[in-house]
Short mmCIF file of C-alpha atoms in Angstrom, two decimals:
data_model
loop_
_atom_site.label_atom_id
_atom_site.label_comp_id
_atom_site.label_asym_id
_atom_site.label_seq_id
_atom_site.Cartn_x
_atom_site.Cartn_y
_atom_site.Cartn_z
CA MET A 30 -22.81 -18.88 4.15
CA ARG A 31 -24.88 -16.61 1.91
CA ASP A 32 -24.00 -16.30 -1.78
CA ILE A 33 -22.82 -12.73 -2.36
CA ALA A 34 -21.76 -11.26 -5.68
CA ILE A 35 -20.42 -8.12 -7.30
CA ILE A 36 -23.10 -7.12 -9.84
CA SER A 37 -21.75 -3.80 -11.14
CA PHE A 38 -18.55 -1.77 -11.31
CA ALA A 39 -17.72 1.80 -12.29
CA GLN A 40 -14.57 3.92 -12.16
CA THR A 41 -13.21 7.32 -13.13
CA HIS A 42 -10.86 8.01 -16.01
CA HIS A 43 -7.89 8.02 -13.66
CA ALA A 44 -5.51 10.96 -14.03
CA ARG A 45 -2.43 12.52 -12.48
CA ALA A 46 -4.58 15.40 -11.27
CA ILE A 47 -8.34 15.91 -11.46
CA GLU A 48 -7.97 19.56 -10.55
CA GLN A 49 -11.35 21.02 -11.36
CA GLU A 50 -13.41 18.63 -9.25
CA ASN A 51 -13.41 18.13 -5.51
CA GLU A 52 -13.82 14.66 -4.03
CA VAL A 53 -17.62 14.74 -4.15
CA GLU A 54 -17.68 15.97 -7.75
CA MET A 55 -15.13 13.32 -8.77
CA LEU A 56 -16.97 10.52 -7.00
CA GLN A 57 -20.62 11.28 -7.65
CA PRO A 58 -20.75 10.28 -11.36
CA VAL A 59 -19.05 6.98 -10.48
CA VAL A 60 -21.61 6.21 -7.77
CA VAL A 61 -24.46 7.07 -10.13
CA ASP A 62 -22.91 4.87 -12.83
CA ALA A 63 -22.49 1.86 -10.54
CA ILE A 64 -26.07 2.13 -9.29
CA ALA A 65 -27.40 2.48 -12.84
CA LYS A 66 -25.40 -0.53 -14.05
CA ALA A 67 -26.86 -2.55 -11.18
CA GLY A 68 -30.31 -1.73 -12.49
CA ILE A 69 -31.54 -0.40 -9.16
CA THR A 70 -32.63 2.86 -7.60
CA LYS A 71 -30.82 4.31 -4.63
CA ASP A 72 -33.57 3.41 -2.17
CA ARG A 73 -32.85 -0.30 -2.62
CA ILE A 74 -29.35 0.02 -1.11
CA ASP A 75 -29.32 -1.39 2.42
CA PHE A 76 -25.73 -0.52 3.31
CA VAL A 77 -23.05 1.88 2.09
CA CYS A 78 -19.37 1.38 2.89
CA SER A 79 -16.43 3.46 1.67
CA GLY A 80 -12.64 3.59 1.79
CA SER A 81 -10.57 6.77 1.76
CA ALA A 82 -7.76 8.50 3.65
CA ASP A 83 -8.26 11.47 5.95
CA TYR A 84 -4.52 12.07 5.62
CA LEU A 85 -5.01 12.94 1.95
CA ALA A 86 -8.00 15.18 2.52
CA GLY A 87 -6.23 16.89 5.40
CA MET A 88 -9.05 16.70 7.88
CA ALA A 89 -10.58 14.22 10.27
CA PHE A 90 -13.83 12.51 9.19
CA SER A 91 -13.44 13.87 5.66
CA PHE A 92 -15.44 10.88 4.39
CA VAL A 93 -18.56 12.28 6.05
CA LEU A 94 -18.50 15.22 3.65
CA THR A 95 -18.03 12.86 0.71
CA LEU A 96 -21.30 11.13 1.58
CA ASP A 97 -22.90 13.96 -0.39
CA ALA A 98 -21.95 11.92 -3.46
CA VAL A 99 -24.39 9.23 -2.28
CA GLY A 100 -27.09 11.44 -0.79
CA PRO A 101 -27.48 10.39 2.83
CA TRP A 102 -31.06 11.60 3.21
CA PRO A 103 -33.35 10.02 4.30
CA PRO A 104 -30.81 8.54 6.75
CA ILE A 105 -28.78 5.60 5.45
CA SER A 106 -26.83 2.75 7.06
CA GLU A 107 -23.22 3.66 6.39
CA SER A 108 -19.67 2.79 7.39
CA HIS A 109 -16.14 3.71 6.39
CA VAL A 110 -12.63 2.27 6.49
CA ASP A 111 -9.51 4.44 6.41
CA MET A 112 -8.12 1.80 4.07
CA ASP A 113 -8.42 0.75 0.47
CA ALA A 114 -12.09 0.24 -0.34
CA ALA A 115 -11.36 -3.44 -1.02
CA TRP A 116 -11.56 -3.71 2.77
CA ALA A 117 -14.89 -1.86 2.63
CA VAL A 118 -16.07 -4.71 0.39
CA TYR A 119 -14.93 -7.12 3.09
CA GLU A 120 -16.87 -5.21 5.76
CA ALA A 121 -19.99 -5.17 3.58
CA TRP A 122 -19.56 -8.89 2.85
CA VAL A 123 -19.48 -9.61 6.59
CA LYS A 124 -22.56 -7.46 7.17
CA MET A 125 -24.39 -9.25 4.36
CA GLN A 126 -23.33 -12.64 5.74
CA MET A 127 -25.01 -11.57 9.00
CA GLY A 128 -28.22 -11.01 7.06
CA LYS A 129 -28.16 -7.26 7.74
CA ALA A 130 -28.22 -6.24 4.05
CA ASP A 131 -29.14 -7.65 0.63
CA ILE A 132 -27.69 -4.86 -1.50
CA ALA A 133 -24.60 -2.82 -0.64
CA LEU A 134 -22.82 0.06 -2.37
CA ILE A 135 -19.06 0.25 -1.88
CA TYR A 136 -16.87 3.07 -3.12
CA GLY A 137 -13.33 4.32 -2.75
CA TYR A 138 -11.64 7.54 -3.76
CA GLY A 139 -8.32 9.27 -3.44
CA LYS A 140 -7.00 12.63 -4.56
CA SER A 141 -3.22 12.56 -4.19
CA SER A 142 -2.56 15.58 -6.40
CA PRO A 143 -3.00 18.40 -3.86
CA GLY A 144 -0.18 17.16 -1.59
CA ASN A 145 2.95 15.03 -1.58
CA ILE A 146 1.80 11.41 -1.44
CA ARG A 147 5.27 10.00 -0.70
CA ARG A 148 5.49 12.17 2.39
CA ALA A 149 1.86 11.63 3.42
CA LEU A 150 2.23 7.84 3.34
CA THR A 151 5.15 7.96 5.78
CA ARG A 152 2.49 8.78 8.40
CA GLN A 153 1.23 5.16 8.26
CA LEU A 154 4.52 3.94 9.71
CA ASP A 155 5.70 3.38 13.27
CA PRO A 156 5.69 6.88 14.83
CA TYR A 157 8.77 6.34 17.01
CA THR A 158 11.44 4.82 14.79
CA LEU A 159 10.25 5.28 11.20
CA GLN A 160 8.12 8.41 10.89
CA PRO A 161 10.96 10.73 12.01
CA LEU A 162 13.06 9.36 9.11
CA TRP A 163 10.25 10.16 6.62
CA ALA A 164 10.86 6.74 5.12
CA ASP A 165 8.63 6.99 2.05
CA PRO A 166 6.96 4.04 0.32
CA VAL A 167 9.13 4.24 -2.81
CA SER A 168 12.36 4.08 -0.80
CA LEU A 169 11.04 1.17 1.26
CA ALA A 170 9.81 -0.71 -1.81
CA ALA A 171 13.23 -0.19 -3.37
CA ILE A 172 14.80 -1.89 -0.34
CA GLN A 173 12.37 -4.77 -0.85
CA ALA A 174 13.25 -4.93 -4.55
CA ARG A 175 16.95 -5.11 -3.77
CA SER A 176 16.37 -7.92 -1.26
CA ALA A 177 14.47 -9.82 -3.95
CA LEU A 178 17.18 -9.10 -6.53
CA ASP A 179 19.96 -10.12 -4.12
CA THR A 180 18.27 -13.44 -3.36
CA GLY A 181 17.43 -14.08 -7.02
CA THR A 182 13.68 -14.07 -6.32
CA VAL A 183 13.26 -11.52 -9.12
CA THR A 184 15.48 -10.15 -11.86
CA THR A 185 15.77 -6.62 -13.25
CA GLU A 186 14.66 -7.98 -16.63
CA ALA A 187 11.55 -9.66 -15.19
CA MET A 188 10.63 -6.42 -13.38
CA ALA A 189 11.00 -4.45 -16.61
CA GLU A 190 8.83 -6.99 -18.43
CA VAL A 191 6.10 -6.59 -15.80
CA ALA A 192 6.17 -2.82 -16.29
CA ALA A 193 6.18 -3.04 -20.10
CA ARG A 194 3.43 -5.67 -20.21
CA SER A 195 1.30 -3.53 -17.87
CA TRP A 196 1.63 -0.50 -20.16
CA ARG A 197 0.80 -2.60 -23.24
CA SER A 198 -2.23 -4.15 -21.54
CA ALA A 199 -3.48 -0.73 -20.43
CA GLN A 200 -3.82 0.28 -24.08
CA ASP A 201 -7.12 -1.64 -24.01
CA ASN A 202 -8.24 0.07 -20.80
CA PRO A 203 -9.92 3.45 -21.41
CA TYR A 204 -9.70 4.26 -17.68
CA ALA A 205 -5.92 3.78 -17.35
CA GLN A 206 -3.70 6.78 -16.66
CA LEU A 207 -0.51 5.42 -18.27
CA LYS A 208 -0.36 3.19 -21.33
CA GLY A 209 1.77 2.58 -24.35
CA ASP A 210 3.48 0.12 -26.67
CA LEU A 211 6.41 -0.36 -24.35
CA ALA A 212 9.09 -3.07 -24.41
CA ALA A 213 11.18 -4.22 -21.47
CA ALA A 214 14.25 -2.86 -23.24
CA ASP A 215 12.65 0.61 -23.24
CA VAL A 216 12.27 0.39 -19.47
CA LEU A 217 15.81 -0.87 -18.95
CA ALA A 218 17.15 2.04 -21.04
CA THR A 219 15.88 4.58 -18.47
CA GLU A 220 17.79 5.93 -15.49
CA PRO A 221 17.04 4.57 -12.01
CA PHE A 222 14.59 6.63 -9.96
CA VAL A 223 15.12 5.30 -6.44
CA ASP A 224 17.65 2.53 -7.10
CA PRO A 225 17.09 -0.23 -7.93
CA LEU A 226 13.64 0.98 -9.04
CA ARG A 227 13.06 2.84 -12.27
CA ARG A 228 10.08 5.13 -12.82
CA HIS A 229 8.24 2.41 -14.75
CA ASP A 230 8.68 0.04 -11.79
CA CYS A 231 6.64 2.43 -9.64
CA ALA A 232 2.93 3.17 -9.72
CA PRO A 233 2.04 6.68 -10.84
CA ILE A 234 0.48 9.32 -8.61
CA THR A 235 -3.23 9.25 -9.39
CA ASP A 236 -6.52 10.93 -8.65
CA GLY A 237 -9.51 8.64 -9.03
CA ALA A 238 -12.54 6.85 -7.66
CA ALA A 239 -14.39 3.57 -8.12
CA ALA A 240 -17.58 1.89 -6.93
CA VAL A 241 -19.14 -1.57 -6.93
CA VAL A 242 -22.57 -2.88 -5.99
CA LEU A 243 -22.83 -6.14 -4.03
CA ALA A 244 -26.00 -8.21 -3.94
CA ALA A 245 -26.92 -11.43 -2.12
CA GLY A 246 -28.46 -14.65 -3.44
CA ASP A 247 -31.59 -14.37 -5.56
CA VAL A 248 -31.45 -10.56 -5.46
CA ALA A 249 -28.15 -10.78 -7.34
CA ARG A 250 -29.61 -13.30 -9.81
CA GLU A 251 -32.63 -11.07 -10.37
CA LEU A 252 -30.50 -7.99 -11.08
CA CYS A 253 -27.58 -9.47 -12.99
CA GLU A 254 -27.53 -12.11 -15.71
CA ARG A 255 -24.13 -13.40 -14.58
CA PRO A 256 -23.13 -12.17 -11.12
CA ALA A 257 -19.47 -12.39 -10.06
CA TRP A 258 -19.86 -14.54 -6.97
CA ILE A 259 -17.42 -14.05 -4.10
CA ARG A 260 -16.34 -17.67 -3.48
CA GLY A 261 -13.67 -16.77 -0.96
CA ILE A 262 -12.34 -13.59 0.66
CA ASP A 263 -9.66 -13.27 3.32
CA HIS A 264 -7.13 -10.71 4.49
CA ARG A 265 -3.99 -11.06 6.58
CA ILE A 266 -1.41 -8.66 7.99
CA GLU A 267 2.28 -8.95 8.82
CA PRO A 268 4.25 -7.12 11.53
CA HIS A 269 4.89 -3.44 10.88
CA MET A 270 8.63 -3.82 11.46
CA LEU A 271 10.24 -4.44 8.09
CA GLY A 272 13.22 -6.16 9.71
CA VAL A 273 11.25 -9.08 11.12
CA ARG A 274 9.59 -9.85 7.76
CA ASP A 275 10.95 -11.81 4.79
CA LEU A 276 10.42 -9.08 2.20
CA THR A 277 11.15 -11.42 -0.71
CA THR A 278 7.94 -13.38 -0.19
CA SER A 279 4.40 -12.46 0.85
CA ALA A 280 3.47 -14.77 3.70
CA SER A 281 0.22 -12.94 4.39
CA THR A 282 -0.88 -13.24 0.75
CA ALA A 283 -0.14 -16.97 0.74
CA ILE A 284 -2.26 -17.50 3.87
CA ALA A 285 -5.11 -15.37 2.52
CA ALA A 286 -4.95 -17.22 -0.80
CA ALA A 287 -5.22 -20.58 0.94
CA LYS A 288 -8.14 -19.38 3.08
CA ALA A 289 -9.91 -17.90 0.03
CA GLY A 290 -9.45 -21.13 -1.96
CA VAL A 291 -7.40 -19.71 -4.83
CA GLY A 292 -5.91 -23.12 -5.57
CA ASP A 293 -9.25 -24.93 -5.67
CA GLY A 294 -9.67 -24.38 -9.40
CA PRO A 295 -8.14 -22.78 -12.48
CA ILE A 296 -7.66 -19.00 -12.41
CA ASP A 297 -8.43 -17.32 -15.76
CA VAL A 298 -7.59 -13.82 -14.69
CA ALA A 299 -5.78 -12.20 -11.76
CA GLU A 300 -5.79 -8.52 -10.93
CA LEU A 301 -2.98 -7.90 -8.45
CA HIS A 302 -2.61 -4.62 -6.56
CA ALA A 303 1.15 -4.27 -7.01
CA PRO A 304 2.27 -0.64 -6.86
CA PHE A 305 5.79 -1.78 -7.74
CA SER A 306 6.80 -4.20 -10.50
CA HIS A 307 8.76 -6.60 -8.27
CA GLN A 308 5.72 -6.88 -6.00
CA GLU A 309 3.65 -8.39 -8.83
CA LEU A 310 6.27 -11.14 -9.16
CA ILE A 311 6.26 -11.73 -5.38
CA LEU A 312 2.45 -11.81 -5.31
CA ALA A 313 2.10 -14.13 -8.30
CA ALA A 314 4.43 -16.58 -6.56
CA ALA A 315 2.56 -16.30 -3.25
CA LEU A 316 -0.75 -16.91 -5.03
CA GLY A 317 0.67 -19.86 -6.97
CA LEU A 318 -0.37 -18.40 -10.34
CA GLY A 319 0.83 -20.16 -13.47
CA ASP A 320 1.28 -19.21 -17.11
CA ASP A 321 -2.38 -19.97 -17.85
CA THR A 322 -3.51 -16.95 -15.78
CA ALA A 323 -3.76 -13.52 -17.41
CA ILE A 324 -2.25 -11.11 -14.87
CA ASN A 325 -3.42 -7.50 -14.77
CA PRO A 326 -5.12 -7.25 -18.18
CA SER A 327 -6.23 -3.76 -17.06
CA GLY A 328 -2.63 -2.63 -16.70
CA GLY A 329 -2.87 -2.82 -12.92
CA ALA A 330 -1.69 -0.29 -10.37
CA LEU A 331 1.42 0.50 -12.46
CA CYS A 332 -0.92 2.26 -14.92
CA ALA A 333 -3.29 3.93 -12.42
CA ASN A 334 -2.99 3.89 -8.64
CA PRO A 335 -5.70 5.99 -6.97
CA VAL A 336 -4.95 5.71 -3.27
CA MET A 337 -7.53 3.75 -1.23
CA THR A 338 -9.17 2.78 -4.53
CA ALA A 339 -6.73 0.74 -6.60
CA GLY A 340 -7.50 -2.44 -4.63
CA LEU A 341 -11.23 -2.01 -5.19
CA VAL A 342 -10.51 -1.45 -8.89
CA ARG A 343 -8.79 -4.86 -8.96
CA MET A 344 -11.98 -6.47 -7.61
CA GLY A 345 -14.07 -4.55 -10.11
CA GLU A 346 -11.86 -5.47 -13.06
CA VAL A 347 -12.08 -9.18 -12.26
CA ALA A 348 -15.81 -8.98 -11.53
CA GLN A 349 -16.48 -7.16 -14.83
CA ARG A 350 -14.77 -9.95 -16.76
CA VAL A 351 -16.91 -12.56 -14.99
CA ILE A 352 -20.07 -10.49 -15.52
CA ASP A 353 -19.39 -10.07 -19.25
CA GLY A 354 -18.48 -13.74 -19.62
CA THR A 355 -14.84 -13.33 -20.67
CA ALA A 356 -13.64 -15.09 -17.50
CA ASP A 357 -15.12 -17.91 -15.41
CA ARG A 358 -12.94 -17.71 -12.32
CA GLY A 359 -10.55 -15.00 -11.21
CA VAL A 360 -8.65 -13.68 -8.25
CA ALA A 361 -8.50 -10.07 -7.08
CA HIS A 362 -5.86 -8.81 -4.65
CA ALA A 363 -5.50 -5.61 -2.66
CA THR A 364 -2.60 -4.42 -0.55
CA SER A 365 -2.01 -1.85 2.16
CA GLY A 366 0.99 -0.63 4.11
CA ALA A 367 4.69 -0.60 3.33
CA CYS A 368 6.17 -3.40 1.19
CA LEU A 369 2.95 -5.46 0.95
CA GLN A 370 2.38 -5.48 4.71
CA GLN A 371 -1.34 -6.32 4.52
CA ASN A 372 -3.03 -8.27 1.77
CA LEU A 373 -6.60 -9.16 0.81
CA VAL A 374 -7.42 -11.98 -1.61
CA CYS A 375 -10.82 -12.52 -3.21
CA VAL A 376 -11.90 -15.33 -5.52
CA LEU A 377 -14.68 -14.38 -7.96
CA GLU A 378 -16.56 -16.90 -10.08
CA GLY A 379 -19.42 -17.06 -12.57
CA GLU A 380 -22.23 -19.61 -12.40
CA MET B 22 -14.90 28.21 -23.51
CA ALA B 23 -11.76 29.10 -21.61
CA GLU B 24 -10.71 26.90 -18.71
CA PRO B 25 -12.10 28.35 -15.49
CA GLU B 26 -9.56 29.87 -13.16
CA LEU B 27 -8.75 27.52 -10.28
CA LEU B 28 -8.91 28.91 -6.79
CA VAL B 29 -5.96 27.61 -4.81
CA ALA B 30 -5.30 28.01 -1.09
CA PRO B 31 -2.54 26.51 1.06
CA ASN B 32 -3.58 23.93 3.64
CA VAL B 33 -0.77 23.11 6.06
CA ILE B 34 -1.45 19.79 7.75
CA GLU B 35 0.25 18.96 11.02
CA TYR B 36 -0.19 16.10 13.41
CA PRO B 37 1.37 17.41 16.63
CA PHE B 38 0.73 14.29 18.65
CA SER B 39 2.47 13.61 21.96
CA ARG B 40 3.07 9.94 22.57
CA THR B 41 4.13 7.83 25.51
CA THR B 42 6.83 5.38 24.58
CA GLY B 43 6.21 2.45 26.92
CA PRO B 44 8.76 0.11 28.49
CA MET B 45 10.58 -1.08 25.36
CA ILE B 46 10.64 1.93 23.02
CA GLY B 47 11.25 4.01 26.16
CA ALA B 48 14.36 1.98 26.93
CA PHE B 49 15.46 2.32 23.31
CA MET B 50 15.04 6.10 23.30
CA THR B 51 16.75 6.49 26.69
CA ALA B 52 19.71 4.46 25.42
CA LEU B 53 19.96 6.57 22.27
CA ARG B 54 20.10 9.70 24.40
CA GLU B 55 23.02 8.12 26.28
CA GLY B 56 24.74 7.13 23.05
CA PHE B 57 24.14 3.39 22.77
CA ILE B 58 21.58 1.07 21.16
CA VAL B 59 19.40 -1.63 22.71
CA GLY B 60 17.16 -4.32 21.36
CA CYS B 61 15.13 -7.07 22.95
CA THR B 62 15.19 -10.84 23.02
CA ALA B 63 12.25 -12.42 21.21
CA ALA B 64 10.49 -15.63 22.19
CA ASP B 65 12.68 -17.65 19.83
CA GLY B 66 15.87 -16.01 21.14
CA ARG B 67 16.37 -13.61 18.23
CA VAL B 68 17.54 -10.13 19.18
CA ILE B 69 15.19 -7.54 17.63
CA VAL B 70 16.22 -3.89 17.17
CA PRO B 71 14.43 -1.55 17.82
CA PRO B 72 12.88 -3.52 20.70
CA VAL B 73 9.18 -4.42 20.56
CA GLU B 74 6.71 -4.97 23.38
CA TYR B 75 5.16 -8.07 21.84
CA ASP B 76 6.70 -10.97 19.96
CA PRO B 77 6.04 -10.63 16.21
CA ASP B 78 5.26 -14.35 15.88
CA THR B 79 3.70 -15.42 19.18
CA ALA B 80 2.43 -12.05 20.49
CA GLU B 81 3.73 -12.83 23.97
CA ALA B 82 4.99 -9.89 26.02
CA LEU B 83 8.74 -9.30 25.71
CA THR B 84 10.71 -7.78 28.57
CA GLU B 85 14.41 -8.61 28.14
CA VAL B 86 16.36 -5.56 26.94
CA VAL B 87 19.84 -6.23 25.58
CA GLU B 88 22.55 -3.88 24.34
CA VAL B 89 23.77 -4.28 20.76
CA GLY B 90 26.59 -2.60 18.85
CA ASP B 91 26.37 0.74 17.06
CA ALA B 92 27.90 -0.79 13.92
CA GLY B 93 26.70 -3.56 11.68
CA VAL B 94 26.08 -4.92 8.20
CA VAL B 95 23.81 -3.57 5.43
CA ALA B 96 21.19 -6.25 4.69
CA SER B 97 19.50 -4.28 1.88
CA TRP B 98 19.30 -0.67 0.70
CA SER B 99 17.79 1.81 -1.69
CA TRP B 100 19.43 4.87 -3.18
CA VAL B 101 17.53 8.14 -2.83
CA ARG B 102 18.79 10.38 -5.63
CA GLU B 103 16.50 13.28 -4.76
CA PRO B 104 15.82 13.49 -1.01
CA LEU B 105 12.37 14.64 0.09
CA ASP B 106 11.66 17.22 2.78
CA GLY B 107 12.24 15.54 6.12
CA HIS B 108 14.66 12.89 4.88
CA PRO B 109 17.70 12.50 7.18
CA LEU B 110 20.09 13.86 4.56
CA ASP B 111 19.72 16.59 1.97
CA ARG B 112 22.08 15.01 -0.57
CA PRO B 113 21.80 11.59 -2.26
CA PHE B 114 21.87 8.86 0.39
CA ALA B 115 20.77 5.30 1.08
CA PHE B 116 17.91 4.07 3.18
CA ALA B 117 19.16 0.75 4.51
CA LEU B 118 18.19 -2.20 6.65
CA ILE B 119 21.18 -2.61 8.96
CA THR B 120 21.82 -5.68 11.12
CA LEU B 121 23.71 -4.31 14.11
CA ASP B 122 26.40 -6.38 15.80
CA GLY B 123 24.65 -8.64 18.31
CA ALA B 124 21.25 -8.28 16.61
CA ASP B 125 19.46 -10.83 14.44
CA VAL B 126 16.92 -8.48 12.86
CA PRO B 127 17.89 -5.41 10.79
CA MET B 128 16.66 -1.89 11.56
CA LEU B 129 15.97 0.92 9.14
CA HIS B 130 18.10 4.04 8.98
CA ALA B 131 19.99 6.21 6.51
CA VAL B 132 23.55 5.69 5.25
CA ASP B 133 25.68 8.65 4.14
CA THR B 134 28.42 7.87 1.62
CA GLY B 135 28.97 11.48 0.69
CA GLY B 136 26.52 11.13 -2.16
CA ASP B 137 28.44 8.28 -3.81
CA VAL B 138 26.19 5.37 -4.82
CA ALA B 139 29.25 3.31 -5.82
CA ALA B 140 30.27 3.25 -2.14
CA MET B 141 27.07 1.35 -1.21
CA ALA B 142 26.83 -2.43 -1.27
CA THR B 143 24.80 -5.15 0.38
CA GLY B 144 26.97 -6.71 3.08
CA MET B 145 29.09 -3.59 3.72
CA ARG B 146 29.83 -2.56 7.29
CA VAL B 147 28.50 0.74 8.59
CA ARG B 148 28.72 2.58 11.90
CA ALA B 149 26.36 5.05 13.54
CA ARG B 150 27.20 8.74 13.31
CA TRP B 151 25.77 10.17 16.51
CA ALA B 152 24.10 13.54 16.59
CA ASP B 153 25.94 16.24 18.53
CA GLU B 154 22.93 16.86 20.78
CA ARG B 155 20.81 13.88 21.75
CA GLU B 156 17.31 14.02 23.17
CA GLY B 157 15.97 10.46 23.07
CA SER B 158 14.92 10.14 19.42
CA ILE B 159 15.72 7.89 16.48
CA LEU B 160 17.33 11.04 15.07
CA ASP B 161 19.96 10.88 17.85
CA ILE B 162 21.61 8.66 15.24
CA ALA B 163 22.19 11.28 12.53
CA CYS B 164 22.80 8.48 10.05
CA PHE B 165 25.16 5.57 9.48
CA GLU B 166 28.37 5.84 7.48
CA PRO B 167 30.82 3.32 6.01
CA GLU B 168 32.96 1.89 8.80
CA GLY B 169 36.34 3.59 8.94
CA ALA B 170 35.02 6.65 7.11
CA ARG B 171 36.54 8.88 9.77
#
């Protein structure tokens, strides 16, 4: 296996609506920033891989237009996933393992503001028995939350504490959309939104983008004083039918965590892509995280959730802490689909 | 400098796909049109509703279609205070996972309690309210309602 590391990370100041910029205009400064932080020029990039959703842009192959943010001339080697860009990192990692690239640029972006994201995301469901019901992700997550509450896997108070802690942590994150000196009691004092979920239990609707640069072996060491080495990366998926899954646990996360080697050493920091507060509790249990791990110091997806990007941001947030020396070993997680259907786990470590 | 005026234009997105349903979903849709519900027997003997072509654990092909009841028990639910466009009901309702009589795996649908959240509970019994005109769609079940509601 080749040693492959994240050597730079950049993101937008995430917002409810970035109205005056189109996708290219929103993304381009982030791409430029990530390349500059990597200390390279564009011509050194061997492979570009992105994550975005055509269903948000409203047209097929919308990502081709967004390549203008990178500048695809002279011709570049490029790929795309209609998934969170954390999976674009995985694709690039595989390509680099094959020896096909030494430096890769990965970016993700999502503008949810022009449409109705709850309705748009129903289109990822089974087209025969779920799409006609327009079963939106908040309603489905609320069913999952109630299952977890009914079985005692989580409590309303623990969910509120996750939300409040996320908002408090985000006060130190200049890129976060939501932040504040919030207490669990403040959350519990609010009305339910989609019962049993309150607004603070749910990720906000966000426009935003992010990018990372990956480099292999000595190239990474040459460019970065302390690269964030990918020591393990794995992703697993569960059946699309909610009824056949145990929604109170995350079996796919537990398998991915074991394959990625999460338990092989102490975890200083974990960035978990949990768009709903109860999901952070389910994920932390599946990953076997203890009290000695700082969870979502960035505020996590509850404080900024750019679609197809929030998982990549988790990887970037952990990598940045390894790069700047504030963490030695961390885990980043990304999710996709209804109720944590698909999960990616990545272990990042300094040398 | 004043904020520039934003140009805004509507962009209506539609995905008018036609789909073939295959042997299992086809059987499910045909049954709905006739006013009953079927599932399938999984490799481990569980009855799964709606039926699936491949076993969720072993991936082996499943072929045994079995009829289940049109009433059952709420396994979990959420309460939608403000329905979205397209939702099965236009007043507050529950999305619920419902384990039909004779099934081992719950299916998703809506429950109408007349807008009363206090009438919802995990473990309550509900029965399908069939649509007046049925065409072989999950919407042939208009929704579920508390058993004995009418």
